[in-house]
Each structure stands twice: as C-alpha cells, then as structure tokens.
Amino acid sequence: MLFFSYFKDLVGREVTVELKNDLAIRGTLHSVDQYLNIKLENTRVVDQDKYPHMLSVRNCFIRGSVVRYVQLPPEGVDIELLHDATRREARGG
Amino acid sequence: MSWAGPEDIYLSTSLASYLDKKLLVLLRDGRKLMGTLRSFDQFANAVLEGACERVIVGDLYCDIPLGLYVIRGENVVLIGELDLEREELPEHMTRVSTEEIKRAQKAEREASDLKGTMRKRMEFLDFD
C-alpha cells in the first residue's frame, strides 16, 4: 500500500509515465488506484512525431501493469518520509 | 465494494467517466482500436461498440471497421479519450483504402525483414 499512498500524494503534480513499449507520456496526475493504474490529464507524448495517433488524446487511463517508470518532480520526493514509511511498513504497522 | 456515485467517478481512476465516449485503446501488440466504451471491469476488460482498427504506415492511415469488440484487459496498454475538437491526426497524413494500407503494411514488413537479414549477415563486422 506504500506506493499507492505515495502516488495518491502526488495527485495534481506533473509527471512523465514511461511505458514498457517505450511510449513516454507527460501529464498531470489525476488519480491512481490500488493496481497503480494511472489517469493523466492534459497529456502530451514526449516523442510526438513517432506516435501521431496520440495527438488528439488529452486525458488517458494507463494500465498499471504496462508502466515501466514514473518520473516525478524533484520536490515530490521526500526521502526521509519514504524511508520512515518503509520501516513502518516492514515492521507491519 | 460499493458503486461509485455519479459525483465521484470523475475523481476516481475508474473508467466510468469514459463510458459512452469515443476512445482510443492502445493494445500490447501495438494495435490501435477506436470505438465507444460501453462496459468495463476492474481488469480493464472493455467492450467497444463500433470499433475500428487504425492502421498507420508512414504518412498513410486507414480505419478498418471491426464491429463490437470485447477486449481482454491484460492486452490493454492505454485508454485515451479522443478530443473531437482537435485534429485527430497531423495534416500531412492521408487516408487510404483498406487494400492500399494492407499493401503498405506488407511492404514495410518486408523492408524490416530485409534489414534484419542484412544485419545478421553483417554481424561478423561487429559494429553496433
């Protein structure tokens, strides 16, 4: 549940989601669920010329199982907080 | 589990807010399907009405009509809402017939196969 909670805190931030098929999409994180499915708003594809069919897609749902990386804004990462949360989770509380 | 009420579907990650909208579904094999979402579940299994496959080869494209499609969720990569106000594709792309796109697809496949065999034959040269 740690990463689910973590991503929930990032809602509203600008992120880049890189998929296993190398497609990279930048957009505002709208929501995330338990499977780490992601909904993005105001999306744009990083390599637009290679994926012309994505031109008119503004909002999208990405299946969690196809995500390779999520690139976050640096200010969205609090190492201390993550560290603590990880230890807490590992202890089972 | 409870059903999402009408006011919170827009806040959740569920596909409910995409129901009855025209969507673009990207599949794991690279195919692009377009159609109206009529049903879905938690695995992203989806029912598309009036589905068609959009085949793009270079600057050519074609929409091949398919009918009603049930997509198994594991094959779904992305479901995008199509903004009907915007141009669907860049201006320089031209729509062609099904026969023409099939021909172009075949030519592209043959070209990439040829590239593969050439590379294989040249492997002894050991470049990357």
mmCIF file with all atom_site columns, C-alpha atoms in Angstrom:
data_model
loop_
_atom_site.group_PDB
_atom_site.id
_atom_site.type_symbol
_atom_site.label_atom_id
_atom_site.label_alt_id
_atom_site.label_comp_id
_atom_site.label_asym_id
_atom_site.label_entity_id
_atom_site.label_seq_id
_atom_site.pdbx_PDB_ins_code
_atom_site.Cartn_x
_atom_site.Cartn_y
_atom_site.Cartn_z
_atom_site.occupancy
_atom_site.B_iso_or_equiv
_atom_site.pdbx_formal_charge
_atom_site.auth_seq_id
_atom_site.auth_comp_id
_atom_site.auth_asym_id
_atom_site.auth_atom_id
_atom_site.pdbx_PDB_model_num
ATOM 1   C CA . MET A 1 1   ? 0.000   0.000   0.000   1.00 0.00 ? 1   MET A CA 1
ATOM 2   C CA . LEU A 1 2   ? 3.024   2.270   0.425   1.00 0.00 ? 2   LEU A CA 1
ATOM 3   C CA . PHE A 1 3   ? 3.390   3.209   -3.205  1.00 0.00 ? 3   PHE A CA 1
ATOM 4   C CA . PHE A 1 4   ? -0.350  3.564   -3.611  1.00 0.00 ? 4   PHE A CA 1
ATOM 5   C CA . SER A 1 5   ? -0.406  6.111   -0.765  1.00 0.00 ? 5   SER A CA 1
ATOM 6   C CA . TYR A 1 6   ? 2.718   7.716   -2.152  1.00 0.00 ? 6   TYR A CA 1
ATOM 7   C CA . PHE A 1 7   ? 1.215   8.213   -5.601  1.00 0.00 ? 7   PHE A CA 1
ATOM 8   C CA . LYS A 1 8   ? -2.022  9.493   -4.067  1.00 0.00 ? 8   LYS A CA 1
ATOM 9   C CA . ASP A 1 9   ? 0.005   12.317  -2.520  1.00 0.00 ? 9   ASP A CA 1
ATOM 10  C CA . LEU A 1 10  ? 1.367   13.196  -5.959  1.00 0.00 ? 10  LEU A CA 1
ATOM 11  C CA . VAL A 1 11  ? -2.077  13.827  -7.454  1.00 0.00 ? 11  VAL A CA 1
ATOM 12  C CA . GLY A 1 12  ? -2.107  17.191  -9.224  1.00 0.00 ? 12  GLY A CA 1
ATOM 13  C CA . ARG A 1 13  ? 1.624   17.099  -9.989  1.00 0.00 ? 13  ARG A CA 1
ATOM 14  C CA . GLU A 1 14  ? 3.134   16.944  -13.444 1.00 0.00 ? 14  GLU A CA 1
ATOM 15  C CA . VAL A 1 15  ? 4.659   13.506  -14.086 1.00 0.00 ? 15  VAL A CA 1
ATOM 16  C CA . THR A 1 16  ? 6.085   11.566  -17.019 1.00 0.00 ? 16  THR A CA 1
ATOM 17  C CA . VAL A 1 17  ? 4.989   7.958   -17.336 1.00 0.00 ? 17  VAL A CA 1
ATOM 18  C CA . GLU A 1 18  ? 7.238   5.712   -19.383 1.00 0.00 ? 18  GLU A CA 1
ATOM 19  C CA . LEU A 1 19  ? 5.579   2.523   -20.601 1.00 0.00 ? 19  LEU A CA 1
ATOM 20  C CA . LYS A 1 20  ? 7.079   -0.871  -21.327 1.00 0.00 ? 20  LYS A CA 1
ATOM 21  C CA . ASN A 1 21  ? 6.551   -0.211  -25.052 1.00 0.00 ? 21  ASN A CA 1
ATOM 22  C CA . ASP A 1 22  ? 8.836   2.885   -24.730 1.00 0.00 ? 22  ASP A CA 1
ATOM 23  C CA . LEU A 1 23  ? 5.976   5.343   -25.132 1.00 0.00 ? 23  LEU A CA 1
ATOM 24  C CA . ALA A 1 24  ? 6.531   8.214   -22.696 1.00 0.00 ? 24  ALA A CA 1
ATOM 25  C CA . ILE A 1 25  ? 3.589   10.437  -21.734 1.00 0.00 ? 25  ILE A CA 1
ATOM 26  C CA . ARG A 1 26  ? 3.742   13.630  -19.724 1.00 0.00 ? 26  ARG A CA 1
ATOM 27  C CA . GLY A 1 27  ? 0.676   14.951  -17.958 1.00 0.00 ? 27  GLY A CA 1
ATOM 28  C CA . THR A 1 28  ? -0.942  15.990  -14.710 1.00 0.00 ? 28  THR A CA 1
ATOM 29  C CA . LEU A 1 29  ? -1.575  13.068  -12.381 1.00 0.00 ? 29  LEU A CA 1
ATOM 30  C CA . HIS A 1 30  ? -5.349  12.919  -11.992 1.00 0.00 ? 30  HIS A CA 1
ATOM 31  C CA . SER A 1 31  ? -5.724  9.760   -9.941  1.00 0.00 ? 31  SER A CA 1
ATOM 32  C CA . VAL A 1 32  ? -4.230  6.400   -9.101  1.00 0.00 ? 32  VAL A CA 1
ATOM 33  C CA . ASP A 1 33  ? -5.702  3.161   -7.766  1.00 0.00 ? 33  ASP A CA 1
ATOM 34  C CA . GLN A 1 34  ? -4.598  0.025   -5.914  1.00 0.00 ? 34  GLN A CA 1
ATOM 35  C CA . TYR A 1 35  ? -3.202  -1.583  -9.106  1.00 0.00 ? 35  TYR A CA 1
ATOM 36  C CA . LEU A 1 36  ? -1.231  1.610   -9.747  1.00 0.00 ? 36  LEU A CA 1
ATOM 37  C CA . ASN A 1 37  ? -3.393  2.248   -12.777 1.00 0.00 ? 37  ASN A CA 1
ATOM 38  C CA . ILE A 1 38  ? -2.900  5.899   -13.576 1.00 0.00 ? 38  ILE A CA 1
ATOM 39  C CA . LYS A 1 39  ? -5.117  8.576   -15.038 1.00 0.00 ? 39  LYS A CA 1
ATOM 40  C CA . LEU A 1 40  ? -3.404  11.568  -16.619 1.00 0.00 ? 40  LEU A CA 1
ATOM 41  C CA . GLU A 1 41  ? -4.845  14.891  -17.753 1.00 0.00 ? 41  GLU A CA 1
ATOM 42  C CA . ASN A 1 42  ? -3.531  17.375  -20.319 1.00 0.00 ? 42  ASN A CA 1
ATOM 43  C CA . THR A 1 43  ? -1.286  14.703  -21.701 1.00 0.00 ? 43  THR A CA 1
ATOM 44  C CA . ARG A 1 44  ? 1.332   15.073  -24.378 1.00 0.00 ? 44  ARG A CA 1
ATOM 45  C CA . VAL A 1 45  ? 3.553   12.401  -25.781 1.00 0.00 ? 45  VAL A CA 1
ATOM 46  C CA . VAL A 1 46  ? 7.271   13.073  -25.412 1.00 0.00 ? 46  VAL A CA 1
ATOM 47  C CA . ASP A 1 47  ? 8.076   11.859  -28.934 1.00 0.00 ? 47  ASP A CA 1
ATOM 48  C CA . GLN A 1 48  ? 5.020   13.231  -30.736 1.00 0.00 ? 48  GLN A CA 1
ATOM 49  C CA . ASP A 1 49  ? 6.247   12.535  -34.293 1.00 0.00 ? 49  ASP A CA 1
ATOM 50  C CA . LYS A 1 50  ? 6.625   8.846   -33.616 1.00 0.00 ? 50  LYS A CA 1
ATOM 51  C CA . TYR A 1 51  ? 3.117   8.480   -32.201 1.00 0.00 ? 51  TYR A CA 1
ATOM 52  C CA . PRO A 1 52  ? 0.805   10.643  -34.372 1.00 0.00 ? 52  PRO A CA 1
ATOM 53  C CA . HIS A 1 53  ? -2.286  8.742   -33.207 1.00 0.00 ? 53  HIS A CA 1
ATOM 54  C CA . MET A 1 54  ? -1.829  10.196  -29.702 1.00 0.00 ? 54  MET A CA 1
ATOM 55  C CA . LEU A 1 55  ? -2.229  13.778  -30.961 1.00 0.00 ? 55  LEU A CA 1
ATOM 56  C CA . SER A 1 56  ? -5.890  14.157  -30.007 1.00 0.00 ? 56  SER A CA 1
ATOM 57  C CA . VAL A 1 57  ? -5.667  12.309  -26.685 1.00 0.00 ? 57  VAL A CA 1
ATOM 58  C CA . ARG A 1 58  ? -5.970  14.842  -23.837 1.00 0.00 ? 58  ARG A CA 1
ATOM 59  C CA . ASN A 1 59  ? -6.897  12.548  -20.947 1.00 0.00 ? 59  ASN A CA 1
ATOM 60  C CA . CYS A 1 60  ? -5.931  8.936   -20.583 1.00 0.00 ? 60  CYS A CA 1
ATOM 61  C CA . PHE A 1 61  ? -6.062  5.860   -18.407 1.00 0.00 ? 61  PHE A CA 1
ATOM 62  C CA . ILE A 1 62  ? -2.877  3.787   -18.228 1.00 0.00 ? 62  ILE A CA 1
ATOM 63  C CA . ARG A 1 63  ? -2.996  0.202   -17.015 1.00 0.00 ? 63  ARG A CA 1
ATOM 64  C CA . GLY A 1 64  ? -0.604  -0.221  -14.075 1.00 0.00 ? 64  GLY A CA 1
ATOM 65  C CA . SER A 1 65  ? 0.877   -3.441  -15.450 1.00 0.00 ? 65  SER A CA 1
ATOM 66  C CA . VAL A 1 66  ? 2.365   -1.698  -18.521 1.00 0.00 ? 66  VAL A CA 1
ATOM 67  C CA . VAL A 1 67  ? 4.189   1.066   -16.657 1.00 0.00 ? 67  VAL A CA 1
ATOM 68  C CA . ARG A 1 68  ? 7.993   0.906   -16.546 1.00 0.00 ? 68  ARG A CA 1
ATOM 69  C CA . TYR A 1 69  ? 8.861   4.217   -14.843 1.00 0.00 ? 69  TYR A CA 1
ATOM 70  C CA . VAL A 1 70  ? 7.102   7.213   -13.408 1.00 0.00 ? 70  VAL A CA 1
ATOM 71  C CA . GLN A 1 71  ? 9.311   10.290  -13.499 1.00 0.00 ? 71  GLN A CA 1
ATOM 72  C CA . LEU A 1 72  ? 8.438   12.625  -10.640 1.00 0.00 ? 72  LEU A CA 1
ATOM 73  C CA . PRO A 1 73  ? 9.117   16.274  -9.954  1.00 0.00 ? 73  PRO A CA 1
ATOM 74  C CA . PRO A 1 74  ? 12.124  16.524  -7.593  1.00 0.00 ? 74  PRO A CA 1
ATOM 75  C CA . GLU A 1 75  ? 10.047  18.377  -4.987  1.00 0.00 ? 75  GLU A CA 1
ATOM 76  C CA . GLY A 1 76  ? 7.607   15.453  -4.957  1.00 0.00 ? 76  GLY A CA 1
ATOM 77  C CA . VAL A 1 77  ? 10.192  13.155  -3.404  1.00 0.00 ? 77  VAL A CA 1
ATOM 78  C CA . ASP A 1 78  ? 10.734  13.279  0.351   1.00 0.00 ? 78  ASP A CA 1
ATOM 79  C CA . ILE A 1 79  ? 13.363  10.639  1.048   1.00 0.00 ? 79  ILE A CA 1
ATOM 80  C CA . GLU A 1 80  ? 13.019  10.976  4.842   1.00 0.00 ? 80  GLU A CA 1
ATOM 81  C CA . LEU A 1 81  ? 9.287   10.392  4.689   1.00 0.00 ? 81  LEU A CA 1
ATOM 82  C CA . LEU A 1 82  ? 9.622   7.413   2.340   1.00 0.00 ? 82  LEU A CA 1
ATOM 83  C CA . HIS A 1 83  ? 12.357  5.935   4.488   1.00 0.00 ? 83  HIS A CA 1
ATOM 84  C CA . ASP A 1 84  ? 10.216  6.161   7.634   1.00 0.00 ? 84  ASP A CA 1
ATOM 85  C CA . ALA A 1 85  ? 7.151   4.793   5.856   1.00 0.00 ? 85  ALA A CA 1
ATOM 86  C CA . THR A 1 86  ? 9.155   1.856   4.522   1.00 0.00 ? 86  THR A CA 1
ATOM 87  C CA . ARG A 1 87  ? 10.424  0.948   8.007   1.00 0.00 ? 87  ARG A CA 1
ATOM 88  C CA . ARG A 1 88  ? 6.954   1.292   9.461   1.00 0.00 ? 88  ARG A CA 1
ATOM 89  C CA . GLU A 1 89  ? 5.523   -0.967  6.728   1.00 0.00 ? 89  GLU A CA 1
ATOM 90  C CA . ALA A 1 90  ? 8.322   -3.527  7.203   1.00 0.00 ? 90  ALA A CA 1
ATOM 91  C CA . ARG A 1 91  ? 7.502   -3.735  10.902  1.00 0.00 ? 91  ARG A CA 1
ATOM 92  C CA . GLY A 1 92  ? 3.912   -4.462  9.949   1.00 0.00 ? 92  GLY A CA 1
ATOM 93  C CA . GLY A 1 93  ? 2.394   -1.378  11.479  1.00 0.00 ? 93  GLY A CA 1
ATOM 94  C CA . MET B 2 1   ? -17.348 -2.750  -2.586  1.00 0.00 ? 1   MET B CA 1
ATOM 95  C CA . SER B 2 2   ? -19.816 -0.012  -3.353  1.00 0.00 ? 2   SER B CA 1
ATOM 96  C CA . TRP B 2 3   ? -20.720 1.579   -6.644  1.00 0.00 ? 3   TRP B CA 1
ATOM 97  C CA . ALA B 2 4   ? -19.180 4.937   -7.299  1.00 0.00 ? 4   ALA B CA 1
ATOM 98  C CA . GLY B 2 5   ? -21.776 7.666   -7.172  1.00 0.00 ? 5   GLY B CA 1
ATOM 99  C CA . PRO B 2 6   ? -22.211 9.992   -10.126 1.00 0.00 ? 6   PRO B CA 1
ATOM 100 C CA . GLU B 2 7   ? -20.218 12.792  -8.500  1.00 0.00 ? 7   GLU B CA 1
ATOM 101 C CA . ASP B 2 8   ? -17.057 10.850  -7.635  1.00 0.00 ? 8   ASP B CA 1
ATOM 102 C CA . ILE B 2 9   ? -16.480 8.946   -10.897 1.00 0.00 ? 9   ILE B CA 1
ATOM 103 C CA . TYR B 2 10  ? -14.622 11.975  -12.215 1.00 0.00 ? 10  TYR B CA 1
ATOM 104 C CA . LEU B 2 11  ? -12.222 11.861  -9.283  1.00 0.00 ? 11  LEU B CA 1
ATOM 105 C CA . SER B 2 12  ? -11.534 8.129   -9.350  1.00 0.00 ? 12  SER B CA 1
ATOM 106 C CA . THR B 2 13  ? -9.267  6.063   -11.553 1.00 0.00 ? 13  THR B CA 1
ATOM 107 C CA . SER B 2 14  ? -12.249 4.041   -12.750 1.00 0.00 ? 14  SER B CA 1
ATOM 108 C CA . LEU B 2 15  ? -13.130 4.011   -16.424 1.00 0.00 ? 15  LEU B CA 1
ATOM 109 C CA . ALA B 2 16  ? -16.690 5.080   -15.567 1.00 0.00 ? 16  ALA B CA 1
ATOM 110 C CA . SER B 2 17  ? -16.022 8.643   -16.686 1.00 0.00 ? 17  SER B CA 1
ATOM 111 C CA . TYR B 2 18  ? -15.112 7.291   -20.151 1.00 0.00 ? 18  TYR B CA 1
ATOM 112 C CA . LEU B 2 19  ? -18.384 5.380   -20.621 1.00 0.00 ? 19  LEU B CA 1
ATOM 113 C CA . ASP B 2 20  ? -20.217 6.226   -23.868 1.00 0.00 ? 20  ASP B CA 1
ATOM 114 C CA . LYS B 2 21  ? -17.275 8.318   -25.051 1.00 0.00 ? 21  LYS B CA 1
ATOM 115 C CA . LYS B 2 22  ? -15.219 7.824   -28.172 1.00 0.00 ? 22  LYS B CA 1
ATOM 116 C CA . LEU B 2 23  ? -11.885 6.343   -27.118 1.00 0.00 ? 23  LEU B CA 1
ATOM 117 C CA . LEU B 2 24  ? -8.560  5.221   -28.464 1.00 0.00 ? 24  LEU B CA 1
ATOM 118 C CA . VAL B 2 25  ? -7.373  1.926   -26.998 1.00 0.00 ? 25  VAL B CA 1
ATOM 119 C CA . LEU B 2 26  ? -3.716  1.010   -27.367 1.00 0.00 ? 26  LEU B CA 1
ATOM 120 C CA . LEU B 2 27  ? -3.019  -2.724  -27.172 1.00 0.00 ? 27  LEU B CA 1
ATOM 121 C CA . ARG B 2 28  ? 0.130   -4.566  -26.156 1.00 0.00 ? 28  ARG B CA 1
ATOM 122 C CA . ASP B 2 29  ? 0.774   -5.749  -29.726 1.00 0.00 ? 29  ASP B CA 1
ATOM 123 C CA . GLY B 2 30  ? 0.831   -2.108  -30.873 1.00 0.00 ? 30  GLY B CA 1
ATOM 124 C CA . ARG B 2 31  ? -2.617  -2.096  -32.411 1.00 0.00 ? 31  ARG B CA 1
ATOM 125 C CA . LYS B 2 32  ? -4.811  0.967   -32.046 1.00 0.00 ? 32  LYS B CA 1
ATOM 126 C CA . LEU B 2 33  ? -8.548  0.475   -31.695 1.00 0.00 ? 33  LEU B CA 1
ATOM 127 C CA . MET B 2 34  ? -11.129 3.231   -31.695 1.00 0.00 ? 34  MET B CA 1
ATOM 128 C CA . GLY B 2 35  ? -14.711 2.946   -30.537 1.00 0.00 ? 35  GLY B CA 1
ATOM 129 C CA . THR B 2 36  ? -17.295 3.836   -27.930 1.00 0.00 ? 36  THR B CA 1
ATOM 130 C CA . LEU B 2 37  ? -16.805 2.355   -24.448 1.00 0.00 ? 37  LEU B CA 1
ATOM 131 C CA . ARG B 2 38  ? -19.944 0.520   -23.362 1.00 0.00 ? 38  ARG B CA 1
ATOM 132 C CA . SER B 2 39  ? -18.685 -1.603  -20.479 1.00 0.00 ? 39  SER B CA 1
ATOM 133 C CA . PHE B 2 40  ? -15.587 -2.381  -18.420 1.00 0.00 ? 40  PHE B CA 1
ATOM 134 C CA . ASP B 2 41  ? -14.454 -4.020  -15.187 1.00 0.00 ? 41  ASP B CA 1
ATOM 135 C CA . GLN B 2 42  ? -11.609 -3.835  -12.661 1.00 0.00 ? 42  GLN B CA 1
ATOM 136 C CA . PHE B 2 43  ? -9.194  -5.678  -15.003 1.00 0.00 ? 43  PHE B CA 1
ATOM 137 C CA . ALA B 2 44  ? -9.763  -3.110  -17.757 1.00 0.00 ? 44  ALA B CA 1
ATOM 138 C CA . ASN B 2 45  ? -11.638 -5.714  -19.776 1.00 0.00 ? 45  ASN B CA 1
ATOM 139 C CA . ALA B 2 46  ? -13.637 -3.485  -22.079 1.00 0.00 ? 46  ALA B CA 1
ATOM 140 C CA . VAL B 2 47  ? -16.462 -3.551  -24.594 1.00 0.00 ? 47  VAL B CA 1
ATOM 141 C CA . LEU B 2 48  ? -16.101 -1.202  -27.555 1.00 0.00 ? 48  LEU B CA 1
ATOM 142 C CA . GLU B 2 49  ? -19.052 -0.520  -29.797 1.00 0.00 ? 49  GLU B CA 1
ATOM 143 C CA . GLY B 2 50  ? -18.475 0.489   -33.401 1.00 0.00 ? 50  GLY B CA 1
ATOM 144 C CA . ALA B 2 51  ? -14.826 -0.441  -33.054 1.00 0.00 ? 51  ALA B CA 1
ATOM 145 C CA . CYS B 2 52  ? -12.327 0.079   -35.825 1.00 0.00 ? 52  CYS B CA 1
ATOM 146 C CA . GLU B 2 53  ? -8.608  -0.500  -36.059 1.00 0.00 ? 53  GLU B CA 1
ATOM 147 C CA . ARG B 2 54  ? -6.499  2.471   -37.104 1.00 0.00 ? 54  ARG B CA 1
ATOM 148 C CA . VAL B 2 55  ? -3.584  1.272   -39.182 1.00 0.00 ? 55  VAL B CA 1
ATOM 149 C CA . ILE B 2 56  ? -0.792  3.792   -39.717 1.00 0.00 ? 56  ILE B CA 1
ATOM 150 C CA . VAL B 2 57  ? 2.072   3.199   -42.131 1.00 0.00 ? 57  VAL B CA 1
ATOM 151 C CA . GLY B 2 58  ? 4.329   6.210   -42.576 1.00 0.00 ? 58  GLY B CA 1
ATOM 152 C CA . ASP B 2 59  ? 2.057   9.063   -43.639 1.00 0.00 ? 59  ASP B CA 1
ATOM 153 C CA . LEU B 2 60  ? -0.796  6.791   -44.682 1.00 0.00 ? 60  LEU B CA 1
ATOM 154 C CA . TYR B 2 61  ? -3.614  5.652   -42.464 1.00 0.00 ? 61  TYR B CA 1
ATOM 155 C CA . CYS B 2 62  ? -6.806  3.671   -42.662 1.00 0.00 ? 62  CYS B CA 1
ATOM 156 C CA . ASP B 2 63  ? -9.647  2.809   -40.292 1.00 0.00 ? 63  ASP B CA 1
ATOM 157 C CA . ILE B 2 64  ? -10.731 -0.800  -40.708 1.00 0.00 ? 64  ILE B CA 1
ATOM 158 C CA . PRO B 2 65  ? -14.219 -1.371  -39.277 1.00 0.00 ? 65  PRO B CA 1
ATOM 159 C CA . LEU B 2 66  ? -14.474 -4.276  -36.825 1.00 0.00 ? 66  LEU B CA 1
ATOM 160 C CA . GLY B 2 67  ? -17.869 -4.037  -35.141 1.00 0.00 ? 67  GLY B CA 1
ATOM 161 C CA . LEU B 2 68  ? -18.450 -4.856  -31.465 1.00 0.00 ? 68  LEU B CA 1
ATOM 162 C CA . TYR B 2 69  ? -15.250 -5.816  -29.675 1.00 0.00 ? 69  TYR B CA 1
ATOM 163 C CA . VAL B 2 70  ? -14.673 -7.320  -26.241 1.00 0.00 ? 70  VAL B CA 1
ATOM 164 C CA . ILE B 2 71  ? -11.053 -6.661  -25.233 1.00 0.00 ? 71  ILE B CA 1
ATOM 165 C CA . ARG B 2 72  ? -9.351  -8.753  -22.572 1.00 0.00 ? 72  ARG B CA 1
ATOM 166 C CA . GLY B 2 73  ? -7.895  -6.378  -20.010 1.00 0.00 ? 73  GLY B CA 1
ATOM 167 C CA . GLU B 2 74  ? -4.367  -7.785  -19.939 1.00 0.00 ? 74  GLU B CA 1
ATOM 168 C CA . ASN B 2 75  ? -3.871  -6.613  -23.545 1.00 0.00 ? 75  ASN B CA 1
ATOM 169 C CA . VAL B 2 76  ? -4.739  -3.013  -22.772 1.00 0.00 ? 76  VAL B CA 1
ATOM 170 C CA . VAL B 2 77  ? -1.873  -0.546  -22.556 1.00 0.00 ? 77  VAL B CA 1
ATOM 171 C CA . LEU B 2 78  ? -3.705  2.750   -22.545 1.00 0.00 ? 78  LEU B CA 1
ATOM 172 C CA . ILE B 2 79  ? -7.212  4.096   -22.969 1.00 0.00 ? 79  ILE B CA 1
ATOM 173 C CA . GLY B 2 80  ? -7.325  7.661   -24.193 1.00 0.00 ? 80  GLY B CA 1
ATOM 174 C CA . GLU B 2 81  ? -10.266 9.981   -24.506 1.00 0.00 ? 81  GLU B CA 1
ATOM 175 C CA . LEU B 2 82  ? -10.391 11.407  -28.035 1.00 0.00 ? 82  LEU B CA 1
ATOM 176 C CA . ASP B 2 83  ? -10.781 15.159  -28.137 1.00 0.00 ? 83  ASP B CA 1
ATOM 177 C CA . LEU B 2 84  ? -13.191 15.604  -31.026 1.00 0.00 ? 84  LEU B CA 1
ATOM 178 C CA . GLU B 2 85  ? -12.399 19.323  -31.279 1.00 0.00 ? 85  GLU B CA 1
ATOM 179 C CA . ARG B 2 86  ? -8.805  18.662  -32.236 1.00 0.00 ? 86  ARG B CA 1
ATOM 180 C CA . GLU B 2 87  ? -7.469  17.288  -35.471 1.00 0.00 ? 87  GLU B CA 1
ATOM 181 C CA . GLU B 2 88  ? -7.233  13.568  -34.982 1.00 0.00 ? 88  GLU B CA 1
ATOM 182 C CA . LEU B 2 89  ? -4.038  13.213  -36.982 1.00 0.00 ? 89  LEU B CA 1
ATOM 183 C CA . PRO B 2 90  ? -1.420  15.634  -38.342 1.00 0.00 ? 90  PRO B CA 1
ATOM 184 C CA . GLU B 2 91  ? -2.401  17.355  -41.593 1.00 0.00 ? 91  GLU B CA 1
ATOM 185 C CA . HIS B 2 92  ? 0.254   15.719  -43.729 1.00 0.00 ? 92  HIS B CA 1
ATOM 186 C CA . MET B 2 93  ? -1.249  12.267  -43.231 1.00 0.00 ? 93  MET B CA 1
ATOM 187 C CA . THR B 2 94  ? -3.577  10.876  -45.895 1.00 0.00 ? 94  THR B CA 1
ATOM 188 C CA . ARG B 2 95  ? -6.406  8.423   -45.589 1.00 0.00 ? 95  ARG B CA 1
ATOM 189 C CA . VAL B 2 96  ? -6.209  5.481   -47.983 1.00 0.00 ? 96  VAL B CA 1
ATOM 190 C CA . SER B 2 97  ? -8.293  2.391   -48.740 1.00 0.00 ? 97  SER B CA 1
ATOM 191 C CA . THR B 2 98  ? -8.017  -0.897  -46.845 1.00 0.00 ? 98  THR B CA 1
ATOM 192 C CA . GLU B 2 99  ? -6.281  -2.569  -49.815 1.00 0.00 ? 99  GLU B CA 1
ATOM 193 C CA . GLU B 2 100 ? -3.763  0.213   -50.069 1.00 0.00 ? 100 GLU B CA 1
ATOM 194 C CA . ILE B 2 101 ? -2.884  0.174   -46.364 1.00 0.00 ? 101 ILE B CA 1
ATOM 195 C CA . LYS B 2 102 ? -2.515  -3.629  -46.437 1.00 0.00 ? 102 LYS B CA 1
ATOM 196 C CA . ARG B 2 103 ? -0.094  -3.258  -49.351 1.00 0.00 ? 103 ARG B CA 1
ATOM 197 C CA . ALA B 2 104 ? 1.868   -0.564  -47.495 1.00 0.00 ? 104 ALA B CA 1
ATOM 198 C CA . GLN B 2 105 ? 1.938   -2.709  -44.348 1.00 0.00 ? 105 GLN B CA 1
ATOM 199 C CA . LYS B 2 106 ? 3.287   -5.672  -46.321 1.00 0.00 ? 106 LYS B CA 1
ATOM 200 C CA . ALA B 2 107 ? 5.977   -3.520  -47.960 1.00 0.00 ? 107 ALA B CA 1
ATOM 201 C CA . GLU B 2 108 ? 7.029   -2.145  -44.563 1.00 0.00 ? 108 GLU B CA 1
ATOM 202 C CA . ARG B 2 109 ? 7.190   -5.628  -43.071 1.00 0.00 ? 109 ARG B CA 1
ATOM 203 C CA . GLU B 2 110 ? 9.293   -6.900  -45.957 1.00 0.00 ? 110 GLU B CA 1
ATOM 204 C CA . ALA B 2 111 ? 11.641  -3.915  -45.660 1.00 0.00 ? 111 ALA B CA 1
ATOM 205 C CA . SER B 2 112 ? 12.193  -4.547  -41.946 1.00 0.00 ? 112 SER B CA 1
ATOM 206 C CA . ASP B 2 113 ? 12.680  -8.286  -42.564 1.00 0.00 ? 113 ASP B CA 1
ATOM 207 C CA . LEU B 2 114 ? 15.307  -7.461  -45.179 1.00 0.00 ? 114 LEU B CA 1
ATOM 208 C CA . LYS B 2 115 ? 17.028  -5.102  -42.747 1.00 0.00 ? 115 LYS B CA 1
ATOM 209 C CA . GLY B 2 116 ? 17.073  -7.946  -40.211 1.00 0.00 ? 116 GLY B CA 1
ATOM 210 C CA . THR B 2 117 ? 18.717  -10.423 -42.572 1.00 0.00 ? 117 THR B CA 1
ATOM 211 C CA . MET B 2 118 ? 21.265  -7.835  -43.760 1.00 0.00 ? 118 MET B CA 1
ATOM 212 C CA . ARG B 2 119 ? 22.186  -7.107  -40.159 1.00 0.00 ? 119 ARG B CA 1
ATOM 213 C CA . LYS B 2 120 ? 22.542  -10.799 -39.470 1.00 0.00 ? 120 LYS B CA 1
ATOM 214 C CA . ARG B 2 121 ? 24.858  -11.284 -42.452 1.00 0.00 ? 121 ARG B CA 1
ATOM 215 C CA . MET B 2 122 ? 26.974  -8.305  -41.416 1.00 0.00 ? 122 MET B CA 1
ATOM 216 C CA . GLU B 2 123 ? 27.300  -9.478  -37.820 1.00 0.00 ? 123 GLU B CA 1
ATOM 217 C CA . PHE B 2 124 ? 30.872  -10.671 -38.374 1.00 0.00 ? 124 PHE B CA 1
ATOM 218 C CA . LEU B 2 125 ? 31.843  -6.998  -38.862 1.00 0.00 ? 125 LEU B CA 1
ATOM 219 C CA . ASP B 2 126 ? 30.988  -6.492  -35.194 1.00 0.00 ? 126 ASP B CA 1
ATOM 220 C CA . PHE B 2 127 ? 29.611  -2.943  -35.253 1.00 0.00 ? 127 PHE B CA 1
ATOM 221 C CA . ASP B 2 128 ? 26.706  -1.751  -33.195 1.00 0.00 ? 128 ASP B CA 1
#
